[in-house]
XYZ file of C-alpha atoms in Angstrom:
718
model
C 87.554 155.466 98.225
C 90.768 154.598 100.031
C 92.527 151.303 99.750
C 91.835 150.191 103.373
C 88.118 150.726 102.783
C 88.162 148.374 99.786
C 89.876 145.684 101.841
C 87.496 146.107 104.794
C 84.427 145.764 102.600
C 85.814 142.643 100.938
C 86.754 141.083 104.278
C 83.379 141.793 105.832
C 81.586 140.153 102.931
C 83.754 137.002 103.228
C 83.163 136.827 106.981
C 79.413 137.174 106.531
C 79.296 134.401 103.926
C 81.326 132.056 106.146
C 79.177 132.710 109.192
C 75.895 132.264 107.318
C 77.081 128.928 105.961
C 78.705 127.627 109.142
C 76.220 128.562 111.865
C 73.433 126.190 110.694
C 75.889 123.303 110.501
C 77.182 124.095 114.019
C 73.629 124.077 115.353
C 72.887 120.745 113.639
C 75.993 119.176 115.176
C 74.898 120.391 118.596
C 71.471 118.778 118.113
C 73.150 115.539 117.061
C 75.342 115.547 120.180
C 72.365 116.234 122.425
C 70.328 113.453 120.839
C 73.093 110.850 121.020
C 74.449 111.785 124.447
C 73.244 114.680 126.642
C 73.068 118.457 126.924
C 76.629 118.756 128.232
C 78.083 117.066 125.156
C 75.841 119.248 122.973
C 77.217 122.392 124.645
C 80.810 121.316 124.075
C 80.084 120.440 120.445
C 78.324 123.790 119.863
C 81.215 125.737 121.413
C 83.851 123.938 119.344
C 81.795 124.309 116.174
C 81.318 128.050 116.710
C 85.019 128.499 117.369
C 85.794 126.574 114.210
C 83.404 128.708 112.122
C 84.871 131.911 113.564
C 88.408 130.714 112.902
C 87.596 129.865 109.282
C 85.938 133.272 108.813
C 88.996 135.109 110.167
C 91.364 132.984 108.075
C 89.442 133.659 104.885
C 89.267 137.384 105.676
C 93.026 137.642 106.256
C 93.675 136.191 102.834
C 92.303 139.463 101.446
C 95.551 141.366 101.886
C 97.469 143.946 99.851
C 98.712 141.345 97.380
C 95.149 140.176 96.786
C 93.989 143.783 96.320
C 96.736 144.460 93.755
C 95.795 141.335 91.794
C 92.088 142.270 91.788
C 92.772 145.860 90.717
C 95.062 144.742 87.900
C 92.211 142.682 86.488
C 90.617 145.979 85.420
C 92.133 147.425 82.273
C 91.799 151.032 83.434
C 94.435 150.469 86.124
C 96.981 149.389 83.442
C 98.646 146.696 85.599
C 100.100 149.453 87.796
C 98.151 148.889 91.024
C 101.355 147.890 92.826
C 102.520 151.532 92.587
C 99.771 152.506 95.018
C 101.458 150.511 97.787
C 105.000 151.629 97.030
C 106.838 154.355 98.935
C 106.775 157.570 96.854
C 110.405 158.340 97.655
C 111.545 155.124 95.940
C 109.727 155.887 92.656
C 111.109 157.725 89.684
C 109.169 160.691 88.216
C 107.453 158.525 85.611
C 106.317 156.027 88.226
C 105.105 158.817 90.507
C 103.032 160.275 87.715
C 101.573 156.858 86.897
C 100.821 156.356 90.607
C 98.961 159.676 90.720
C 96.885 158.754 87.649
C 95.927 155.354 89.074
C 95.028 156.952 92.419
C 92.750 159.476 90.737
C 90.965 156.731 88.798
C 90.546 154.677 91.959
C 89.143 157.669 93.838
C 86.778 158.608 91.035
C 85.325 155.165 90.350
C 86.296 152.559 92.982
C 85.556 148.966 91.873
C 83.399 146.613 93.908
C 85.749 143.842 95.013
C 83.332 142.086 97.341
C 82.616 138.412 96.738
C 79.125 137.808 95.314
C 76.619 136.112 97.598
C 76.788 132.340 96.897
C 73.085 131.674 97.213
C 73.199 128.036 96.110
C 76.013 127.131 98.489
C 74.313 128.830 101.426
C 71.070 126.999 100.666
C 73.021 123.740 100.458
C 74.556 124.381 103.906
C 71.128 125.073 105.391
C 69.686 121.960 103.741
C 72.491 119.769 105.076
C 72.043 121.214 108.564
C 68.294 120.569 108.483
C 68.849 117.009 107.266
C 71.369 116.263 110.037
C 69.038 117.741 112.653
C 66.080 115.740 111.368
C 68.058 112.499 111.464
C 69.285 113.312 114.967
C 65.756 113.989 116.213
C 64.447 110.781 114.646
C 67.274 108.685 116.078
C 66.204 106.753 119.203
C 67.672 107.819 122.527
C 69.839 105.532 124.663
C 66.901 104.175 126.646
C 64.764 103.682 123.516
C 67.134 101.375 121.590
C 65.880 97.812 121.111
C 68.154 95.322 122.846
C 69.076 91.909 121.662
C 67.835 90.432 124.924
C 64.244 91.318 124.006
C 64.488 89.251 120.839
C 65.399 86.104 122.709
C 63.220 86.510 125.802
C 61.834 83.212 126.896
C 64.084 81.288 124.540
C 67.569 82.058 125.840
C 68.841 78.552 125.572
C 67.878 78.135 121.904
C 70.762 80.135 120.254
C 73.341 78.393 122.375
C 71.911 75.001 121.612
C 71.769 75.497 117.830
C 74.630 76.731 115.582
C 73.874 79.747 113.372
C 73.283 79.266 109.649
C 73.769 81.922 106.958
C 70.306 82.354 105.418
C 70.773 85.407 103.186
C 73.648 87.599 102.076
C 74.026 90.675 99.928
C 77.090 92.685 98.896
C 76.658 96.170 97.448
C 79.565 97.800 95.582
C 79.565 101.575 95.059
C 82.409 102.718 92.763
C 84.023 106.149 93.299
C 81.996 109.038 91.951
C 84.665 110.121 89.463
C 84.423 106.807 87.572
C 80.795 107.391 86.601
C 79.974 103.713 87.106
C 76.658 102.709 88.739
C 76.463 100.884 92.029
C 75.870 97.135 91.846
C 74.582 94.619 94.336
C 73.701 90.971 94.594
C 73.942 87.803 96.609
C 77.411 87.015 95.298
C 79.976 87.800 98.005
C 82.949 87.789 95.610
C 83.673 91.245 94.221
C 85.867 92.800 91.575
C 85.788 96.582 91.776
C 87.789 99.729 91.167
C 90.221 100.725 93.863
C 88.487 103.067 96.293
C 85.022 101.518 95.899
C 82.716 101.334 98.909
C 81.668 97.809 99.974
C 78.590 97.186 102.113
C 77.604 93.756 103.460
C 74.148 92.701 104.706
C 73.918 89.216 106.231
C 71.089 87.274 107.900
C 71.598 84.337 110.274
C 69.182 81.849 111.786
C 69.337 81.693 114.751
C 71.054 84.968 115.630
C 74.690 84.697 116.853
C 76.140 86.721 119.680
C 78.879 88.195 117.484
C 79.779 88.168 113.804
C 82.686 89.556 111.830
C 84.596 89.258 108.560
C 88.026 87.639 108.956
C 90.592 88.643 106.300
C 93.606 86.577 105.309
C 96.100 89.107 106.721
C 94.578 89.012 110.215
C 92.294 92.052 109.935
C 88.790 91.789 111.385
C 85.762 93.808 110.279
C 83.018 93.622 112.938
C 79.409 93.231 111.792
C 76.831 95.455 113.508
C 73.358 94.068 114.146
C 70.368 96.075 112.891
C 67.209 94.128 113.641
C 67.440 90.828 111.775
C 70.424 91.931 109.675
C 74.132 92.225 110.324
C 75.843 95.049 108.421
C 79.379 96.296 107.791
C 81.143 98.515 105.293
C 84.659 99.456 104.214
C 86.593 101.013 101.340
C 88.346 98.604 98.962
C 92.034 99.490 98.821
C 93.809 96.183 98.124
C 92.938 92.677 97.060
C 92.370 89.961 99.632
C 90.381 86.980 100.899
C 87.854 86.939 103.725
C 85.570 84.533 105.577
C 82.374 85.009 107.577
C 82.939 84.066 111.237
C 80.382 84.039 114.078
C 80.293 83.240 117.772
C 79.120 80.550 118.240
C 80.627 79.165 115.063
C 78.569 78.568 111.938
C 77.107 75.149 111.388
C 78.940 74.988 108.054
C 82.310 76.720 107.760
C 82.218 79.644 105.343
C 84.386 79.436 102.273
C 86.942 82.085 101.371
C 85.585 84.920 99.216
C 87.732 87.004 96.857
C 88.037 90.774 96.656
C 89.858 91.751 93.445
C 91.005 95.316 92.857
C 90.872 96.930 89.420
C 93.653 99.561 89.415
C 93.055 102.997 87.985
C 95.812 103.315 85.390
C 97.388 106.717 84.690
C 96.423 108.494 81.465
C 98.245 107.937 78.203
C 99.424 110.808 75.986
C 100.053 110.401 72.261
C 101.569 113.023 69.966
C 99.562 113.570 66.786
C 101.514 116.483 65.325
C 104.389 116.758 64.602
C 105.117 113.209 63.531
C 108.757 113.312 64.681
C 110.291 114.186 68.008
C 113.109 116.259 66.497
C 112.000 118.783 63.871
C 113.947 121.286 61.783
C 112.185 124.611 61.243
C 111.964 125.981 57.756
C 113.279 129.401 56.817
C 110.757 132.062 57.758
C 108.596 129.762 59.901
C 106.629 131.784 62.462
C 104.312 129.205 64.051
C 104.629 125.644 65.318
C 101.361 123.632 65.452
C 101.098 120.998 68.206
C 98.368 118.363 68.598
C 98.059 115.700 71.312
C 95.604 112.982 72.264
C 95.120 111.921 75.906
C 93.166 108.797 76.874
C 92.217 107.337 80.248
C 89.921 104.565 81.422
C 87.818 106.974 83.514
C 88.489 110.266 81.772
C 91.008 113.105 81.862
C 90.487 116.696 82.938
C 89.247 119.251 80.429
C 92.468 121.291 80.607
C 96.127 120.368 80.362
C 99.440 122.160 80.913
C 101.834 122.711 78.027
C 105.434 123.361 79.042
C 107.462 125.369 76.535
C 111.219 125.549 77.057
C 113.408 127.721 74.873
C 117.149 127.092 74.583
C 119.178 130.041 73.361
C 122.850 129.886 72.562
C 125.212 127.271 71.197
C 127.781 124.830 72.446
C 127.873 124.521 76.214
C 126.737 128.122 76.898
C 122.975 127.701 76.631
C 120.322 129.747 78.457
C 116.929 128.180 79.167
C 113.545 129.873 79.642
C 110.441 128.014 80.817
C 106.830 128.921 80.150
C 103.577 127.121 81.005
C 100.370 127.453 79.004
C 96.929 126.044 79.879
C 95.351 124.228 76.923
C 91.676 123.233 76.802
C 90.786 119.890 75.254
C 87.911 118.735 73.072
C 86.071 115.469 72.667
C 84.837 112.870 75.178
C 86.394 112.654 78.635
C 88.018 109.283 77.962
C 89.748 110.524 74.779
C 90.473 114.224 74.632
C 92.474 116.097 72.026
C 94.560 119.147 72.805
C 95.755 121.579 70.143
C 98.015 124.597 70.456
C 99.941 126.753 67.999
C 103.167 128.165 69.407
C 104.089 131.662 68.252
C 107.847 131.622 67.718
C 108.086 135.406 67.699
C 106.295 135.655 71.056
C 108.682 133.092 72.510
C 111.613 135.293 71.510
C 113.592 132.620 69.668
C 115.929 133.381 66.831
C 118.253 131.591 64.423
C 120.080 128.689 66.042
C 117.704 128.466 69.024
C 115.514 125.529 70.039
C 111.991 125.144 71.415
C 111.034 122.075 73.496
C 107.320 121.337 74.112
C 105.807 118.791 76.486
C 102.159 118.314 77.516
C 101.073 117.265 81.028
C 97.561 115.859 81.571
C 95.734 114.634 84.679
C 92.908 112.191 85.132
C 89.770 112.610 87.243
C 90.810 110.385 90.134
C 89.794 111.736 93.514
C 91.457 112.680 95.824
C 94.874 112.193 94.173
C 94.784 112.727 90.405
C 97.348 110.890 88.304
C 99.312 112.712 85.666
C 101.222 111.744 82.545
C 103.558 113.631 80.248
C 104.061 113.396 76.540
C 107.375 112.933 74.810
C 109.503 116.062 74.469
C 109.099 117.662 71.050
C 112.057 119.690 69.793
C 111.922 122.396 67.129
C 115.348 123.503 65.978
C 115.595 126.816 64.139
C 118.307 127.008 61.460
C 121.259 129.241 62.223
C 122.167 132.237 60.091
C 125.026 130.334 58.470
C 122.733 127.436 57.549
C 120.243 129.826 55.983
C 122.981 131.431 53.885
C 124.256 128.097 52.596
C 120.830 126.493 52.046
C 120.723 127.701 48.414
C 124.276 126.476 47.712
C 123.848 122.905 48.866
C 125.067 121.504 45.572
C 128.170 123.675 45.513
C 129.434 123.439 49.067
C 129.005 121.009 51.891
C 126.499 121.932 54.623
C 127.899 122.950 57.959
C 127.676 120.609 60.865
C 124.467 120.742 62.974
C 124.716 122.340 66.375
C 124.367 119.132 68.306
C 127.718 117.931 66.895
C 129.312 120.615 69.048
C 127.344 120.186 72.293
C 127.691 117.462 74.889
C 124.377 118.603 76.336
C 122.611 117.935 73.025
C 124.070 114.432 72.875
C 122.519 113.787 76.309
C 119.148 115.160 75.157
C 119.172 113.004 72.003
C 120.160 109.894 73.968
C 117.389 110.445 76.532
C 114.813 111.002 73.787
C 115.929 107.817 72.030
C 115.758 105.833 75.293
C 112.136 106.924 75.794
C 111.291 105.598 72.297
C 112.821 102.173 72.913
C 109.409 100.492 73.153
C 108.088 102.083 69.923
C 111.060 101.463 67.603
C 112.192 98.189 66.135
C 115.608 96.867 67.085
C 117.338 97.752 63.795
C 116.111 101.356 63.741
C 116.950 101.807 67.426
C 120.531 100.586 66.914
C 121.005 102.808 63.825
C 119.865 105.925 65.667
C 122.014 105.061 68.675
C 125.002 104.534 66.381
C 124.377 107.954 64.804
C 124.465 109.602 68.221
C 127.662 107.645 68.934
C 129.222 109.170 65.792
C 128.310 112.628 67.118
C 129.961 111.748 70.436
C 133.096 110.594 68.611
C 133.364 113.837 66.620
C 132.957 115.923 69.765
C 135.588 113.824 71.548
C 138.079 114.449 68.714
C 137.463 118.199 68.863
C 138.286 118.381 72.566
C 141.138 115.904 72.135
C 143.130 118.385 70.045
C 143.887 120.388 73.179
C 145.629 117.367 74.678
C 147.838 116.732 71.684
C 145.827 113.780 70.342
C 145.992 113.049 66.639
C 142.751 113.036 64.614
C 141.261 109.617 64.058
C 140.055 108.322 60.753
C 143.063 109.441 58.710
C 144.960 107.323 56.263
C 147.102 104.681 57.830
C 150.050 102.863 56.390
C 149.385 99.296 55.365
C 150.597 96.585 57.741
C 154.138 95.473 57.175
C 153.423 91.823 57.838
C 150.699 89.300 58.417
C 151.018 89.309 62.182
C 148.490 87.359 64.305
C 147.642 90.529 66.258
C 147.023 92.720 63.222
C 144.194 95.212 63.840
C 143.739 96.229 60.233
C 140.070 95.150 60.113
C 139.372 97.265 63.182
C 141.046 100.255 61.547
C 138.885 99.789 58.457
C 135.783 99.665 60.616
C 136.811 102.857 62.339
C 137.087 104.623 58.973
C 133.424 103.928 58.107
C 132.419 107.374 59.333
C 135.557 109.235 58.312
C 133.869 110.765 55.273
C 130.960 112.033 57.360
C 133.027 114.859 58.934
C 132.325 118.412 57.936
C 134.915 121.143 57.424
C 134.181 122.591 60.856
C 134.040 119.326 62.813
C 137.045 120.275 64.918
C 139.782 118.421 62.950
C 142.689 120.080 61.225
C 142.645 119.702 57.461
C 144.839 120.723 54.651
C 145.822 124.361 54.655
C 144.214 124.947 51.269
C 140.902 123.646 52.525
C 141.079 125.595 55.753
C 141.745 128.859 53.929
C 138.566 128.568 51.890
C 136.240 129.311 54.826
C 136.187 132.502 56.875
C 137.112 132.145 60.532
C 134.212 131.858 62.934
C 134.230 134.155 65.937
C 134.575 132.230 69.206
C 135.823 128.985 67.641
C 138.830 127.599 69.505
C 140.234 125.974 66.377
C 140.016 129.263 64.392
C 141.838 131.137 67.153
C 144.648 128.580 67.048
C 144.714 128.709 63.247
C 145.074 132.489 63.316
C 147.705 132.780 66.040
C 149.542 129.472 65.741
C 149.954 126.284 63.771
C 146.966 124.098 64.715
C 148.550 120.837 63.561
C 151.260 121.198 66.186
C 149.347 119.188 68.816
C 152.232 119.240 71.270
C 152.140 123.064 71.285
C 148.321 123.173 71.455
C 148.406 120.786 74.385
C 150.330 123.378 76.439
C 147.468 125.909 76.299
C 146.001 124.477 79.499
C 147.511 124.215 82.944
C 148.135 120.689 84.284
C 145.034 120.650 86.505
C 142.743 121.725 83.669
C 144.373 119.221 81.312
C 143.680 116.466 83.836
C 140.012 117.448 83.991
C 139.791 117.539 80.198
C 141.460 114.120 80.020
C 138.826 112.762 82.408
C 136.110 114.250 80.173
C 137.579 112.520 77.124
C 137.651 109.207 78.996
C 133.958 109.555 79.843
C 133.192 110.487 76.206
C 135.013 107.356 75.107
C 132.855 105.179 77.354
C 129.706 106.962 76.226
C 130.661 106.523 72.579
C 131.273 102.802 73.026
C 127.847 102.139 74.565
C 126.074 104.313 71.989
C 127.755 102.541 69.081
C 126.608 99.217 70.584
C 122.982 100.356 70.881
C 122.856 100.954 74.663
C 122.015 104.642 75.268
C 120.874 103.838 78.821
C 124.388 102.666 79.690
C 125.971 105.645 77.911
C 124.013 108.362 79.740
C 125.954 108.159 83.066
C 129.260 108.630 81.254
C 127.808 111.454 79.115
C 126.641 113.314 82.228
C 130.071 112.947 83.818
C 131.716 114.259 80.631
C 129.419 117.306 80.668
C 130.364 118.030 84.280
C 134.074 117.880 83.479
C 133.605 120.153 80.443
C 131.880 122.768 82.595
C 134.857 122.653 84.979
C 137.243 123.202 82.084
C 135.233 126.229 80.928
C 135.495 127.710 84.407
C 139.308 127.408 84.500
C 140.844 130.599 85.824
C 143.839 130.827 83.450
C 145.696 129.157 80.643
C 149.296 129.591 79.696
C 151.664 128.677 76.903
C 154.815 126.921 77.998
C 157.854 128.341 76.172
C 160.281 125.650 77.351
C 160.169 121.931 77.207
C 158.689 119.930 80.027
C 161.158 118.998 82.808
C 160.604 115.374 83.732
C 162.091 113.948 86.928
C 165.266 111.906 86.408
C 164.877 108.154 86.145
C 166.116 106.236 89.194
C 168.114 103.424 87.610
C 168.576 101.732 90.973
C 164.869 100.822 91.057
C 164.763 99.227 87.620
C 165.036 95.496 86.953
C 165.176 94.637 90.696
C 162.268 92.170 90.708
C 160.739 93.622 93.850
C 156.973 93.298 94.057
C 156.247 95.323 97.184
C 153.034 97.324 96.918
C 151.592 95.337 94.010
C 148.001 94.160 94.413
C 146.555 90.764 93.632
C 145.320 90.808 90.053
C 143.724 87.374 90.136
C 140.167 87.402 88.759
C 137.530 86.798 91.380
C 134.759 84.381 90.411
C 131.367 85.966 89.935
C 129.045 85.393 92.860
C 125.365 84.552 92.558
C 122.822 85.426 95.222
C 121.997 82.334 97.265
C 118.626 80.831 96.329
C 115.743 81.382 98.737
C 115.333 78.067 100.527
C 112.043 78.921 102.227
C 109.803 78.312 99.204
C 111.683 75.222 98.075
C 111.480 73.714 101.583
C 107.739 74.426 101.767
C 107.241 72.911 98.301
C 109.070 69.737 99.326
C 107.236 69.515 102.676
C 103.847 69.696 100.956
C 104.709 66.567 98.962
C 104.804 64.567 102.223
C 101.582 63.671 104.010
C 102.955 64.629 107.430
C 105.254 67.454 106.305
C 105.020 70.544 108.520
C 104.592 73.872 106.722
C 104.510 77.284 108.399
C 101.430 78.693 106.657
C 101.600 82.031 108.473
C 105.182 82.610 107.338
C 104.178 81.561 103.826
C 101.371 84.153 103.842
C 103.748 86.880 105.028
C 106.254 85.959 102.315
C 103.521 86.140 99.686
C 102.432 89.589 100.894
C 106.038 90.770 100.551
C 106.568 89.143 97.106
C 103.225 89.297 95.233
C 104.997 89.350 91.868
C 106.540 85.912 92.436
C 103.327 84.088 91.389
C 100.834 84.791 88.578
C 97.795 85.183 90.887
C 98.544 85.821 94.597
C 94.883 85.413 95.579
C 94.818 81.846 94.234
C 97.814 81.000 96.399
C 96.177 82.649 99.418
C 93.019 80.626 98.790
C 95.073 77.415 98.633
C 96.853 78.364 101.883
C 93.494 79.021 103.524
C 92.171 75.614 102.397
C 95.191 73.843 103.916
C 94.780 75.846 107.120
C 91.096 74.883 107.382
C 91.672 71.227 106.424
C 95.201 70.173 107.450
C 94.581 66.510 106.477
C 93.286 67.293 102.967
C 95.892 65.876 100.558
C 94.183 67.407 97.535
C 94.457 70.834 99.200
C 98.172 70.299 99.859
C 98.788 69.252 96.257
C 96.857 72.281 95.008
C 99.010 74.607 97.126
C 102.148 72.804 95.973
C 101.184 73.384 92.347
C 100.552 77.068 93.055
C 104.062 77.456 94.524
C 105.802 75.926 91.499
C 106.177 79.263 89.572
C 107.809 80.841 92.659
C 110.676 78.318 92.753
C 114.011 79.671 91.614
C 115.310 78.126 88.431
C 118.700 76.443 88.670
C 121.524 78.365 87.008
C 122.287 77.168 83.533
C 125.734 76.192 82.233
C 128.025 78.998 81.083
C 127.525 80.082 77.501
C 129.952 78.712 74.968
C 132.532 81.102 73.631
C 131.995 82.276 70.064
C 134.081 80.549 67.429
C 137.269 82.338 66.459
C 137.273 84.331 63.238
C 140.112 84.391 60.704
C 142.248 86.777 62.773
C 141.624 84.793 65.931
C 142.597 81.519 64.287
C 145.854 83.037 63.049
C 146.580 84.256 66.563
C 145.916 80.814 68.104
C 147.951 79.083 65.427
C 150.836 81.425 66.103
C 150.726 80.636 69.805
C 150.644 76.891 69.154
C 153.484 76.987 66.611
C 156.992 75.982 67.735
C 159.096 78.765 69.110
C 161.675 78.428 66.356
C 159.121 79.184 63.636
C 157.693 82.312 65.281
């Protein structure tokens, strides 16, 4: 059988299924139009419905194209995932591909598969049943001339409703939660409701005598008309946001209706917890082939049975890292509200080797309809040991371990800082600061490595003792900076003693080893000339950003350090893309100093360096004015503007609906002093607190006192 024949058979089957399911529904809609209106409307409805069914059938048939045929054929093992060769031009194929194409064609001709869609009997029966139900309802519905009119109910007593105000005799509110929640529908005479967002509300009210009109008036100005059905007035809507409403009729009710509350219960997104491994960053053992992963997802109304696991592999070292992404569908177990997902990653199948990393993250979705919510787990990192680490693992007592890879990568510092920032809520303050300080040490070491190319001296070395007890001595700061000096490894990027450097073999690709082999690495002035001036400027900017990042990390603020770390990474990538470097063989030629411009006292072009006082946003006077006006018996308050402000700032008060209810009470009873005081009390949390006095400066330490004493001492004794 030829390929076009397979497609034609599949398309015909899809068209037949669509027509069999759509024609009964089109006929039912035509009957409904004829029953509600007339035969002309029924003809138009039938024509549009038939056109719609035909259009859907053609659209579904066109989706069965060559790409669909290739995918269906490749599902059969005997075609060996080579069905795409059947649609390729023979001239563009090599001999092996042509032979494979001939084999697949012979198998297709000998035993063509049946690619037609099976007949969906249950769905077709459901379409017929729905069409019959709609037609039956349409036939049972009274025609325009058969509808009972309200005038018949009041014949002979037309003056009675106008003479007597309506009274609410009975009321019922039915709440139907969304189907995905699995909660049953509830109903009762209580008109206050608290339901899940998206629930269907249905009111049934009875008045005596019957009013001419009735509706539900909401606090934001919306009106929901009530439709009369015999002795009852009905209305329905979907609950999307919280609000207040009153029952209003024309003529007005004998007793004014109170304000009823509609509270919304939000559907929170699912929560994902990592069960295994226990740590976010994990070091693989030598010879490890698998990586077990276990997660737990919970949701108030249940999560889907399957989740998506994203596996990202990072291959390479330093700044030259290649990423590969892979997504795997994982099926969960357990109840819908608390599902567990387990997966074992095959490291060999992922193609990772020594020194590579694997990052895993699970994405789950809840059952909310029509827009499911999703949540992601924390990123789990598995770091495979490099070949050098494996070789030195058995000699840990004899030699010092080499530095981990993330000491040499600005990208890894960003990843560690982001992972630590995500764990801020789960770690105590002391642990969080220690881990941030450790990342800051890594940033400092990386900054020193790049700083060698600008002629900067290594930090943390021995310093000469101070020559005198000066007030501005920074000896304590130097001691503090040496706290991590002993933490450096032999390959941390600093130049050490020649005897120490000669003990280790040079590493291919290391900038410091290249300099050590072809030049004296301690000559920072000569090493600084390896880069052209433009590249040196970019590298200097990168070091400045690293300095800022290091400062925030050492202080326990990784969120403030991330912007500087990203900028440093961008500058480093620019340095790597530099077109050329050169070695200057002569000294730098600086421009001659213009002695005529020195010591002249001219201040042209200098800016004003005076400190500007910090500005505070002006307090919002609207709420404070309304709060003060409510304290007076005759104070005028714009209640409509207050309602609009509350809709725009719902977070300003603990319960916005309570404030709306108080506003509604004042609007209904302007002379009620108790209502005004109640509203005034509700507005108290929204008032802006006055700014406090500036914080006192910390007391001076020993060095600060010496500095102040030296400033206050007579000039002769300084």
